[in-house]
PDB file of C-alpha atoms in Angstrom:
ATOM      1  CA  UNK A   1     216.362-210.406  61.825  1.00 58.00           C
ATOM      2  CA  UNK A   2     218.109-208.356  59.193  1.00 66.00           C
ATOM      3  CA  UNK A   3     221.673-209.286  58.284  1.00 76.00           C
ATOM      4  CA  UNK A   4     224.237-206.534  58.645  1.00 77.00           C
ATOM      5  CA  UNK A   5     226.355-205.559  55.678  1.00 86.00           C
ATOM      6  CA  UNK A   6     230.085-206.055  55.689  1.00 85.00           C
ATOM      7  CA  UNK A   7     230.509-202.282  56.059  1.00 85.00           C
ATOM      8  CA  UNK A   8     228.221-202.233  59.113  1.00 87.00           C
ATOM      9  CA  UNK A   9     230.143-205.111  60.697  1.00 87.00           C
ATOM     10  CA  UNK A  10     233.422-203.322  59.979  1.00 88.00           C
ATOM     11  CA  UNK A  11     232.174-200.090  61.582  1.00 89.00           C
ATOM     12  CA  UNK A  12     230.913-201.974  64.640  1.00 91.00           C
ATOM     13  CA  UNK A  13     234.269-203.688  65.057  1.00 93.00           C
ATOM     14  CA  UNK A  14     236.211-200.459  64.639  1.00 93.00           C
ATOM     15  CA  UNK A  15     233.997-198.673  67.203  1.00 92.00           C
ATOM     16  CA  UNK A  16     234.577-201.527  69.666  1.00 95.00           C
ATOM     17  CA  UNK A  17     238.339-201.374  69.092  1.00 95.00           C
ATOM     18  CA  UNK A  18     238.440-197.582  69.533  1.00 95.00           C
ATOM     19  CA  UNK A  19     236.367-197.795  72.711  1.00 94.00           C
ATOM     20  CA  UNK A  20     238.617-200.529  74.091  1.00 96.00           C
ATOM     21  CA  UNK A  21     241.698-198.449  73.281  1.00 95.00           C
ATOM     22  CA  UNK A  22     240.164-195.409  74.964  1.00 94.00           C
ATOM     23  CA  UNK A  23     239.344-197.401  78.104  1.00 95.00           C
ATOM     24  CA  UNK A  24     242.907-198.714  78.313  1.00 96.00           C
ATOM     25  CA  UNK A  25     244.379-195.237  77.741  1.00 94.00           C
ATOM     26  CA  UNK A  26     242.218-193.736  80.499  1.00 91.00           C
ATOM     27  CA  UNK A  27     243.125-196.556  82.895  1.00 93.00           C
ATOM     28  CA  UNK A  28     246.888-196.603  82.416  1.00 92.00           C
ATOM     29  CA  UNK A  29     248.105-194.268  79.681  1.00 90.00           C
ATOM     30  CA  UNK A  30     249.135-194.993  76.121  1.00 90.00           C
ATOM     31  CA  UNK A  31     252.563-196.515  76.773  1.00 88.00           C
ATOM     32  CA  UNK A  32     251.095-199.562  78.475  1.00 88.00           C
ATOM     33  CA  UNK A  33     248.537-200.216  75.708  1.00 92.00           C
ATOM     34  CA  UNK A  34     249.299-203.086  73.346  1.00 93.00           C
ATOM     35  CA  UNK A  35     247.381-204.285  70.305  1.00 94.00           C
ATOM     36  CA  UNK A  36     246.838-207.596  72.092  1.00 94.00           C
ATOM     37  CA  UNK A  37     245.279-205.767  75.076  1.00 95.00           C
ATOM     38  CA  UNK A  38     242.997-203.816  72.752  1.00 96.00           C
ATOM     39  CA  UNK A  39     241.843-206.980  70.981  1.00 95.00           C
ATOM     40  CA  UNK A  40     241.187-208.769  74.272  1.00 94.00           C
ATOM     41  CA  UNK A  41     239.309-205.797  75.774  1.00 95.00           C
ATOM     42  CA  UNK A  42     237.120-205.511  72.680  1.00 95.00           C
ATOM     43  CA  UNK A  43     236.473-209.269  72.573  1.00 94.00           C
ATOM     44  CA  UNK A  44     238.573-209.917  69.477  1.00 93.00           C
ATOM     45  CA  UNK A  45     242.054-211.161  68.660  1.00 85.00           C
ATOM     46  CA  UNK A  46     245.104-208.996  68.270  1.00 76.00           C
ATOM     47  CA  UNK A  47     245.040-209.813  64.588  1.00 90.00           C
ATOM     48  CA  UNK A  48     241.752-207.987  64.094  1.00 92.00           C
ATOM     49  CA  UNK A  49     243.301-204.787  65.442  1.00 92.00           C
ATOM     50  CA  UNK A  50     246.163-205.059  62.976  1.00 93.00           C
ATOM     51  CA  UNK A  51     243.729-205.931  60.191  1.00 92.00           C
ATOM     52  CA  UNK A  52     241.614-202.820  60.798  1.00 93.00           C
ATOM     53  CA  UNK A  53     244.305-200.286  61.674  1.00 94.00           C
ATOM     54  CA  UNK A  54     247.649-201.734  60.601  1.00 92.00           C
ATOM     55  CA  UNK A  55     249.663-200.383  63.536  1.00 93.00           C
ATOM     56  CA  UNK A  56     249.385-198.935  67.004  1.00 92.00           C
ATOM     57  CA  UNK A  57     250.192-195.494  65.586  1.00 91.00           C
ATOM     58  CA  UNK A  58     247.317-195.685  63.093  1.00 94.00           C
ATOM     59  CA  UNK A  59     244.995-196.903  65.854  1.00 94.00           C
ATOM     60  CA  UNK A  60     245.980-193.970  68.068  1.00 91.00           C
ATOM     61  CA  UNK A  61     245.510-191.473  65.229  1.00 91.00           C
ATOM     62  CA  UNK A  62     242.038-192.886  64.576  1.00 92.00           C
ATOM     63  CA  UNK A  63     241.243-192.636  68.302  1.00 92.00           C
ATOM     64  CA  UNK A  64     242.376-189.008  68.435  1.00 88.00           C
ATOM     65  CA  UNK A  65     240.242-188.100  65.417  1.00 86.00           C
ATOM     66  CA  UNK A  66     237.185-189.943  66.736  1.00 85.00           C
ATOM     67  CA  UNK A  67     237.506-188.650  70.284  1.00 81.00           C
ATOM     68  CA  UNK A  68     238.038-184.972  69.508  1.00 74.00           C
ATOM     69  CA  UNK A  69     234.595-184.683  68.004  1.00 69.00           C
ATOM     70  CA  UNK A  70     233.069-185.296  71.432  1.00 64.00           C
ATOM     71  CA  UNK A  71     234.116-181.852  72.609  1.00 62.00           C
ATOM     72  CA  UNK A  72     233.423-179.637  69.681  1.00 65.00           C
ATOM     73  CA  UNK A  73     229.826-178.434  69.745  1.00 65.00           C
ATOM     74  CA  UNK A  74     227.926-178.591  66.506  1.00 65.00           C
ATOM     75  CA  UNK A  75     228.714-175.223  64.960  1.00 66.00           C
ATOM     76  CA  UNK A  76     229.260-176.655  61.492  1.00 66.00           C
ATOM     77  CA  UNK A  77     227.329-174.772  58.870  1.00 74.00           C
ATOM     78  CA  UNK A  78     227.188-171.635  60.977  1.00 83.00           C
ATOM     79  CA  UNK A  79     228.733-168.467  59.640  1.00 90.00           C
ATOM     80  CA  UNK A  80     232.141-167.745  61.210  1.00 93.00           C
ATOM     81  CA  UNK A  81     232.124-164.838  63.620  1.00 96.00           C
ATOM     82  CA  UNK A  82     232.034-163.789  67.247  1.00 96.00           C
ATOM     83  CA  UNK A  83     228.772-165.533  68.147  1.00 94.00           C
ATOM     84  CA  UNK A  84     230.025-168.816  66.716  1.00 94.00           C
ATOM     85  CA  UNK A  85     233.249-168.462  68.734  1.00 95.00           C
ATOM     86  CA  UNK A  86     231.306-167.728  71.930  1.00 95.00           C
ATOM     87  CA  UNK A  87     228.978-170.679  71.365  1.00 92.00           C
ATOM     88  CA  UNK A  88     231.977-172.918  70.796  1.00 91.00           C
ATOM     89  CA  UNK A  89     233.694-171.775  74.023  1.00 92.00           C
ATOM     90  CA  UNK A  90     230.623-172.364  76.146  1.00 91.00           C
ATOM     91  CA  UNK A  91     229.588-175.542  74.342  1.00 87.00           C
ATOM     92  CA  UNK A  92     233.042-177.131  74.578  1.00 87.00           C
ATOM     93  CA  UNK A  93     233.061-176.869  78.352  1.00 87.00           C
ATOM     94  CA  UNK A  94     229.466-178.069  78.623  1.00 84.00           C
ATOM     95  CA  UNK A  95     230.423-181.094  76.494  1.00 82.00           C
ATOM     96  CA  UNK A  96     233.307-181.975  78.816  1.00 83.00           C
ATOM     97  CA  UNK A  97     230.931-182.584  81.719  1.00 78.00           C
ATOM     98  CA  UNK A  98     229.203-185.320  79.758  1.00 73.00           C
ATOM     99  CA  UNK A  99     232.415-186.619  78.254  1.00 69.00           C
ATOM    100  CA  UNK A 100     232.504-190.334  77.649  1.00 82.00           C
ATOM    101  CA  UNK A 101     235.546-192.547  77.635  1.00 87.00           C
ATOM    102  CA  UNK A 102     236.597-191.427  74.135  1.00 84.00           C
ATOM    103  CA  UNK A 103     236.715-187.780  75.201  1.00 82.00           C
ATOM    104  CA  UNK A 104     238.549-188.587  78.430  1.00 84.00           C
ATOM    105  CA  UNK A 105     241.071-190.561  76.379  1.00 90.00           C
ATOM    106  CA  UNK A 106     241.554-187.546  74.106  1.00 87.00           C
ATOM    107  CA  UNK A 107     242.561-185.398  77.084  1.00 86.00           C
ATOM    108  CA  UNK A 108     244.909-188.069  78.444  1.00 89.00           C
ATOM    109  CA  UNK A 109     246.547-188.429  75.036  1.00 92.00           C
ATOM    110  CA  UNK A 110     246.778-184.647  74.626  1.00 89.00           C
ATOM    111  CA  UNK A 111     248.619-184.386  77.944  1.00 89.00           C
ATOM    112  CA  UNK A 112     250.905-187.280  77.005  1.00 91.00           C
ATOM    113  CA  UNK A 113     251.691-185.696  73.634  1.00 91.00           C
ATOM    114  CA  UNK A 114     254.049-183.251  75.337  1.00 91.00           C
ATOM    115  CA  UNK A 115     256.617-186.020  75.809  1.00 90.00           C
ATOM    116  CA  UNK A 116     255.692-188.393  73.000  1.00 88.00           C
ATOM    117  CA  UNK A 117     257.358-188.571  69.602  1.00 87.00           C
ATOM    118  CA  UNK A 118     254.337-190.518  68.288  1.00 85.00           C
ATOM    119  CA  UNK A 119     251.617-188.262  69.687  1.00 89.00           C
ATOM    120  CA  UNK A 120     253.325-184.881  69.347  1.00 91.00           C
ATOM    121  CA  UNK A 121     252.886-184.523  65.571  1.00 92.00           C
ATOM    122  CA  UNK A 122     249.273-185.747  65.718  1.00 89.00           C
ATOM    123  CA  UNK A 123     248.288-183.161  68.303  1.00 90.00           C
ATOM    124  CA  UNK A 124     250.312-180.361  66.732  1.00 92.00           C
ATOM    125  CA  UNK A 125     248.314-180.886  63.536  1.00 91.00           C
ATOM    126  CA  UNK A 126     244.922-181.146  65.284  1.00 88.00           C
ATOM    127  CA  UNK A 127     245.616-178.151  67.533  1.00 91.00           C
ATOM    128  CA  UNK A 128     246.736-176.106  64.529  1.00 95.00           C
ATOM    129  CA  UNK A 129     243.430-176.892  62.788  1.00 91.00           C
ATOM    130  CA  UNK A 130     241.448-175.954  65.910  1.00 91.00           C
ATOM    131  CA  UNK A 131     243.385-172.684  66.323  1.00 96.00           C
ATOM    132  CA  UNK A 132     242.844-171.871  62.644  1.00 96.00           C
ATOM    133  CA  UNK A 133     239.104-172.400  63.074  1.00 92.00           C
ATOM    134  CA  UNK A 134     239.021-170.146  66.147  1.00 95.00           C
ATOM    135  CA  UNK A 135     241.139-167.502  64.404  1.00 98.00           C
ATOM    136  CA  UNK A 136     238.765-167.588  61.414  1.00 96.00           C
ATOM    137  CA  UNK A 137     235.897-166.707  63.765  1.00 97.00           C
ATOM    138  CA  UNK A 138     237.836-163.716  65.128  1.00 98.00           C
ATOM    139  CA  UNK A 139     238.847-162.594  61.642  1.00 98.00           C
ATOM    140  CA  UNK A 140     235.272-162.907  60.372  1.00 97.00           C
ATOM    141  CA  UNK A 141     234.073-160.931  63.371  1.00 97.00           C
ATOM    142  CA  UNK A 142     236.585-158.201  62.621  1.00 97.00           C
ATOM    143  CA  UNK A 143     235.521-158.097  58.975  1.00 97.00           C
ATOM    144  CA  UNK A 144     231.855-157.813  60.025  1.00 97.00           C
ATOM    145  CA  UNK A 145     232.682-154.994  62.439  1.00 97.00           C
ATOM    146  CA  UNK A 146     231.570-156.912  65.532  1.00 97.00           C
ATOM    147  CA  UNK A 147     235.091-157.622  66.865  1.00 98.00           C
ATOM    148  CA  UNK A 148     237.586-154.930  67.844  1.00 97.00           C
ATOM    149  CA  UNK A 149     240.029-154.225  65.003  1.00 97.00           C
ATOM    150  CA  UNK A 150     243.048-154.612  67.302  1.00 97.00           C
ATOM    151  CA  UNK A 151     242.123-158.190  68.259  1.00 97.00           C
ATOM    152  CA  UNK A 152     244.805-160.535  66.916  1.00 98.00           C
ATOM    153  CA  UNK A 153     243.098-163.712  65.675  1.00 98.00           C
ATOM    154  CA  UNK A 154     246.065-166.047  66.166  1.00 98.00           C
ATOM    155  CA  UNK A 155     246.669-164.786  69.711  1.00 98.00           C
ATOM    156  CA  UNK A 156     243.007-165.069  70.687  1.00 98.00           C
ATOM    157  CA  UNK A 157     242.871-168.577  69.204  1.00 98.00           C
ATOM    158  CA  UNK A 158     245.932-169.725  71.174  1.00 98.00           C
ATOM    159  CA  UNK A 159     244.536-168.379  74.446  1.00 98.00           C
ATOM    160  CA  UNK A 160     241.060-169.821  73.892  1.00 97.00           C
ATOM    161  CA  UNK A 161     242.506-173.251  73.090  1.00 95.00           C
ATOM    162  CA  UNK A 162     244.730-173.128  76.190  1.00 95.00           C
ATOM    163  CA  UNK A 163     241.785-172.158  78.383  1.00 96.00           C
ATOM    164  CA  UNK A 164     239.507-174.867  77.031  1.00 94.00           C
ATOM    165  CA  UNK A 165     242.051-177.665  77.254  1.00 91.00           C
ATOM    166  CA  UNK A 166     243.339-176.515  80.650  1.00 92.00           C
ATOM    167  CA  UNK A 167     239.854-176.383  82.149  1.00 93.00           C
ATOM    168  CA  UNK A 168     238.981-179.750  80.620  1.00 89.00           C
ATOM    169  CA  UNK A 169     242.115-181.309  82.143  1.00 88.00           C
ATOM    170  CA  UNK A 170     241.298-179.825  85.546  1.00 90.00           C
ATOM    171  CA  UNK A 171     237.862-181.394  85.317  1.00 88.00           C
ATOM    172  CA  UNK A 172     239.329-184.743  84.266  1.00 84.00           C
ATOM    173  CA  UNK A 173     241.655-184.753  87.271  1.00 86.00           C
ATOM    174  CA  UNK A 174     239.025-183.607  89.772  1.00 89.00           C
ATOM    175  CA  UNK A 175     235.447-183.406  88.453  1.00 86.00           C
ATOM    176  CA  UNK A 176     234.016-182.068  91.715  1.00 90.00           C
ATOM    177  CA  UNK A 177     236.460-179.164  91.910  1.00 90.00           C
ATOM    178  CA  UNK A 178     235.107-177.192  88.969  1.00 91.00           C
ATOM    179  CA  UNK A 179     231.639-176.304  87.711  1.00 92.00           C
ATOM    180  CA  UNK A 180     232.235-176.302  83.974  1.00 90.00           C
ATOM    181  CA  UNK A 181     228.761-175.063  83.070  1.00 89.00           C
ATOM    182  CA  UNK A 182     229.225-171.956  85.223  1.00 94.00           C
ATOM    183  CA  UNK A 183     232.824-171.590  84.045  1.00 95.00           C
ATOM    184  CA  UNK A 184     231.675-171.730  80.426  1.00 94.00           C
ATOM    185  CA  UNK A 185     229.211-168.903  81.005  1.00 95.00           C
ATOM    186  CA  UNK A 186     231.889-166.758  82.661  1.00 96.00           C
ATOM    187  CA  UNK A 187     234.422-167.488  79.916  1.00 97.00           C
ATOM    188  CA  UNK A 188     231.845-166.662  77.260  1.00 96.00           C
ATOM    189  CA  UNK A 189     231.037-163.334  78.958  1.00 97.00           C
ATOM    190  CA  UNK A 190     234.731-162.466  79.298  1.00 97.00           C
ATOM    191  CA  UNK A 191     235.463-163.117  75.621  1.00 98.00           C
ATOM    192  CA  UNK A 192     232.326-161.262  74.593  1.00 98.00           C
ATOM    193  CA  UNK A 193     233.376-158.228  76.648  1.00 97.00           C
ATOM    194  CA  UNK A 194     237.000-158.474  75.535  1.00 97.00           C
ATOM    195  CA  UNK A 195     236.386-158.873  71.815  1.00 98.00           C
ATOM    196  CA  UNK A 196     233.107-157.162  71.014  1.00 97.00           C
ATOM    197  CA  UNK A 197     233.489-153.781  69.396  1.00 94.00           C
ATOM    198  CA  UNK A 198     231.738-151.042  71.381  1.00 83.00           C
TER     199      UNK A 198
END
């Protein structure tokens, strides 16, 4: 049996701590989560949580960063533009249906960020980056002549983000009430029709 490196052991521990934090967040929200609870849930001591993350705030920021990637379809390396935006819209909603505990925790934390001094800045920054990425797709589409020239990138980005997060939250609350695969296709078609230059 091959011995794991210190880096591999560290990554395994951090994954276990993030998963434990996500499970606790999904079960009862962030306010009730303590570092001791996280350590116990992951099978470690509270001290290991502090050793790896330093504070609850740093742990939560790491969880937000790790969990957001579960939703964003792999469009990295693709040229910005309308097709990339449409793939992202449809893929995001498809990813929600298979969302694991990290992704569910992301949505819970996002909802809690409205009234949280600790979470608010984290999500404002992440949402701003997501909107900027969406706006870049619209702008690139305009520059390529595939998107209507009157489409306002920042407005489109804000609406797309609101739709994606709102639909994901609806699914989280009641998974049987919404068919996200079908919804993703409809949303894709609507944005294609609304943005594509005739």
